[in-house]
Amino acid sequence: MKEHCSHRADCLKMIQLILDGEATEQQLARLKVNLESCKPCIEMYHLEKEVKELLTKRMEKRCCPEQLVATIKAKILSFS
């Protein structure tokens, strides 16, 4: 088991994609292989998963006011 990860930033990005449900099958397979041999990545995966679960439990889902949506869309279109 590796004690140090030489590509930690890339692993974190991949972990976040997986936890957000946006990873490809190839990314899932690559992370699974990595988690079998890299202790820092295993720890990072569990920490990120726990943080995501806590945030999901604490978030309150509410609809945005239509005026706010219209204002954001107008600002986005003004940049185009």
XYZ file of N, CA, C and O in Angstrom:
320
model
N 0.852 -1.182 0.000
C 0.000 0.000 0.000
C 0.894 1.240 0.000
O 1.765 1.366 0.852
N 0.659 2.142 -0.962
C 1.442 3.379 -1.046
C 1.079 4.308 0.109
O -0.084 4.446 0.459
N 2.072 4.942 0.688
C 1.860 5.895 1.776
C 1.805 7.336 1.273
O 1.370 8.226 1.992
N 2.261 7.579 0.035
C 2.275 8.923 -0.544
C 1.687 8.866 -1.953
O 1.944 7.925 -2.692
N 0.922 9.884 -2.297
C 0.306 9.962 -3.621
C 1.003 11.060 -4.414
O 1.050 12.211 -3.983
N 1.510 10.707 -5.572
C 2.238 11.684 -6.395
C 1.321 12.460 -7.328
O 1.763 13.406 -7.968
N 0.064 12.105 -7.404
C -0.889 12.801 -8.274
C -2.188 13.101 -7.526
O -3.277 12.841 -7.981
N -2.013 13.674 -6.369
C -3.122 13.934 -5.443
C -4.213 14.841 -6.027
O -5.396 14.587 -5.854
N -3.812 15.909 -6.730
C -4.798 16.836 -7.288
C -5.670 16.137 -8.328
O -6.896 16.334 -8.354
N -5.068 15.311 -9.174
C -5.833 14.569 -10.172
C -6.777 13.569 -9.511
O -7.919 13.401 -9.947
N -6.303 12.927 -8.475
C -7.141 11.965 -7.748
C -8.329 12.669 -7.106
O -9.451 12.162 -7.147
N -8.097 13.835 -6.542
C -9.189 14.588 -5.916
C -10.242 14.959 -6.953
O -11.447 14.819 -6.706
N -9.818 15.417 -8.113
C -10.774 15.760 -9.176
C -11.595 14.542 -9.576
O -12.810 14.634 -9.758
N -10.940 13.404 -9.701
C -11.634 12.186 -10.087
C -12.605 11.744 -8.995
O -13.737 11.338 -9.280
N -12.190 11.839 -7.753
C -13.060 11.476 -6.633
C -14.302 12.358 -6.633
O -15.424 11.874 -6.461
N -14.122 13.647 -6.862
C -15.266 14.558 -6.881
C -16.207 14.243 -8.034
O -17.430 14.297 -7.876
N -15.662 13.921 -9.202
C -16.508 13.525 -10.336
C -17.327 12.289 -9.993
O -18.528 12.212 -10.291
N -16.689 11.329 -9.362
C -17.373 10.087 -9.007
C -18.463 10.345 -7.974
O -19.601 9.880 -8.126
N -18.156 11.100 -6.955
C -19.155 11.380 -5.919
C -20.310 12.229 -6.438
O -21.421 12.149 -5.921
N -20.049 13.024 -7.473
C -21.109 13.839 -8.085
C -21.881 13.067 -9.146
O -22.815 13.585 -9.738
N -21.467 11.829 -9.414
C -22.146 11.009 -10.407
C -21.829 11.408 -11.840
O -22.609 11.126 -12.741
N -20.712 12.080 -12.062
C -20.361 12.579 -13.389
C -19.182 11.845 -14.013
O -18.734 12.205 -15.090
N -18.680 10.817 -13.377
C -17.505 10.103 -13.881
C -17.892 9.099 -14.962
O -18.987 8.539 -14.944
N -16.972 8.888 -15.870
C -17.154 7.864 -16.896
C -16.825 6.501 -16.302
O -16.238 6.407 -15.221
N -17.176 5.460 -17.024
C -16.852 4.104 -16.579
C -15.334 3.932 -16.474
O -14.842 3.272 -15.561
N -14.606 4.536 -17.398
C -13.143 4.447 -17.392
C -12.570 5.114 -16.140
O -11.666 4.583 -15.498
N -13.106 6.275 -15.778
C -12.641 6.967 -14.574
C -12.962 6.161 -13.330
O -12.145 6.087 -12.407
N -14.140 5.558 -13.285
C -14.512 4.715 -12.147
C -13.543 3.548 -12.000
O -13.075 3.254 -10.898
N -13.234 2.911 -13.104
C -12.320 1.767 -13.067
C -10.923 2.193 -12.635
O -10.279 1.508 -11.833
N -10.467 3.340 -13.144
C -9.125 3.819 -12.800
C -9.033 4.158 -11.314
O -8.051 3.821 -10.653
N -10.070 4.802 -10.774
C -10.030 5.140 -9.350
C -10.104 3.871 -8.494
O -9.419 3.782 -7.479
N -10.906 2.911 -8.917
C -11.013 1.662 -8.148
C -9.648 0.986 -8.021
O -9.257 0.560 -6.936
N -8.914 0.946 -9.119
C -7.568 0.356 -9.090
C -6.666 1.158 -8.163
O -5.909 0.609 -7.366
N -6.761 2.477 -8.256
C -5.922 3.350 -7.431
C -6.246 3.183 -5.941
O -5.344 3.145 -5.110
N -7.528 3.059 -5.626
C -7.921 2.935 -4.218
C -7.461 1.620 -3.595
O -7.362 1.511 -2.379
N -7.176 0.648 -4.423
C -6.687 -0.628 -3.904
C -5.232 -0.554 -3.454
O -4.766 -1.434 -2.729
N -4.522 0.521 -3.867
C -3.099 0.564 -3.558
C -2.597 1.877 -2.961
O -1.425 1.992 -2.650
N -3.466 2.870 -2.804
C -3.002 4.193 -2.365
C -3.758 4.649 -1.110
O -4.920 5.054 -1.182
N -3.082 4.582 0.010
C -3.693 4.935 1.299
C -4.174 6.397 1.343
O -5.288 6.653 1.794
N -3.372 7.377 0.865
C -3.861 8.766 0.893
C -5.138 8.960 0.079
O -6.022 9.726 0.475
N -5.255 8.269 -1.052
C -6.454 8.395 -1.873
C -7.667 7.764 -1.203
O -8.777 8.275 -1.308
N -7.448 6.654 -0.515
C -8.543 6.023 0.226
C -9.061 6.997 1.287
O -10.272 7.197 1.420
N -8.152 7.601 2.019
C -8.538 8.554 3.064
C -9.242 9.773 2.464
O -10.244 10.252 3.000
N -8.711 10.262 1.333
C -9.306 11.430 0.684
C -10.717 11.089 0.180
O -11.634 11.895 0.309
N -10.891 9.896 -0.374
C -12.204 9.467 -0.855
C -13.218 9.451 0.289
O -14.316 9.985 0.163
N -12.850 8.853 1.411
C -13.770 8.769 2.543
C -14.092 10.153 3.109
O -15.251 10.424 3.467
N -13.105 11.028 3.172
C -13.345 12.383 3.658
C -14.281 13.145 2.722
O -15.251 13.762 3.178
N -14.013 13.101 1.431
C -14.862 13.798 0.459
C -16.289 13.257 0.484
O -17.254 14.012 0.399
N -16.425 11.948 0.608
C -17.748 11.329 0.659
C -18.516 11.788 1.902
O -19.691 12.121 1.824
N -17.828 11.835 3.017
C -18.472 12.269 4.264
C -18.888 13.737 4.187
O -19.998 14.097 4.597
N -18.026 14.580 3.647
C -18.356 16.005 3.504
C -19.569 16.168 2.599
O -20.500 16.925 2.910
N -19.589 15.466 1.474
C -20.721 15.552 0.552
C -22.014 15.104 1.227
O -23.053 15.743 1.074
N -21.962 14.019 1.978
C -23.152 13.528 2.681
C -23.640 14.536 3.713
O -24.841 14.775 3.842
N -22.716 15.134 4.460
C -23.108 16.134 5.455
C -23.732 17.358 4.798
O -24.744 17.879 5.276
N -23.146 17.822 3.719
C -23.695 18.983 3.016
C -25.078 18.683 2.446
O -25.974 19.517 2.509
N -25.242 17.488 1.909
C -26.528 17.104 1.337
C -27.607 17.078 2.412
O -28.732 17.530 2.177
N -27.273 16.596 3.584
C -28.248 16.550 4.670
C -28.612 17.943 5.170
O -29.737 18.175 5.604
N -27.666 18.886 5.109
C -27.874 20.226 5.655
C -28.518 21.198 4.671
O -29.018 22.233 5.076
N -28.464 20.861 3.389
C -28.983 21.787 2.381
C -30.500 21.790 2.366
O -31.141 20.753 2.490
N -31.039 22.963 2.195
C -32.475 23.102 2.044
C -32.728 23.510 0.597
O -32.190 24.506 0.116
N -33.527 22.730 -0.092
C -33.791 23.022 -1.486
C -35.000 23.935 -1.588
O -36.064 23.630 -1.083
N -34.765 25.084 -2.235
C -35.839 26.042 -2.450
C -35.758 26.549 -3.884
O -34.680 26.597 -4.470
N -36.870 26.959 -4.400
C -36.901 27.530 -5.743
C -36.354 28.954 -5.697
O -36.559 29.680 -4.721
N -35.667 29.322 -6.764
C -35.179 30.699 -6.880
C -36.324 31.579 -7.360
O -37.121 31.163 -8.191
N -36.361 32.814 -6.884
C -37.356 33.748 -7.419
C -37.116 33.967 -8.920
O -35.975 34.024 -9.368
N -38.192 34.070 -9.682
C -38.076 34.238 -11.133
C -37.255 35.467 -11.499
O -36.511 35.457 -12.479
N -37.369 36.529 -10.725
C -36.611 37.748 -11.017
C -35.114 37.490 -10.910
O -34.327 37.979 -11.719
N -34.697 36.703 -9.936
C -33.284 36.368 -9.786
C -32.803 35.541 -10.974
O -31.733 35.791 -11.526
N -33.600 34.579 -11.399
C -33.250 33.753 -12.557
C -33.105 34.637 -13.796
O -32.138 34.516 -14.553
N -34.047 35.541 -14.002
C -34.006 36.437 -15.166
C -32.774 37.339 -15.131
O -32.117 37.557 -16.156
N -32.425 37.845 -13.967
C -31.252 38.706 -13.823
C -29.969 37.944 -14.139
O -29.099 38.446 -14.855
N -29.842 36.733 -13.636
C -28.653 35.913 -13.901
C -28.550 35.592 -15.383
O -27.477 35.710 -15.983
N -29.668 35.205 -16.004
C -29.649 34.897 -17.434
C -29.242 36.123 -18.243
O -28.467 36.017 -19.196
N -29.765 37.288 -17.880
C -29.425 38.520 -18.611
C -27.941 38.826 -18.488
O -27.292 39.219 -19.468
N -27.363 38.640 -17.302
C -25.927 38.899 -17.120
C -25.088 37.914 -17.926
O -24.074 38.292 -18.509
N -25.516 36.665 -17.960
C -24.786 35.661 -18.742
C -24.832 36.020 -20.227
O -23.808 35.976 -20.911
N -25.991 36.386 -20.699
C -26.133 36.759 -22.115
C -25.359 38.012 -22.470
O -24.872 38.138 -23.590
N -25.180 38.906 -21.510
C -24.434 40.141 -21.791
C -22.945 39.865 -21.969
O -22.230 40.652 -22.590
N -22.453 38.733 -21.450
C -21.045 38.369 -21.618
C -20.775 37.729 -22.976
O -19.652 37.664 -23.419
N -21.813 37.205 -23.604
C -21.638 36.495 -24.880
C -21.343 37.413 -26.033
O -21.683 38.490 -26.157
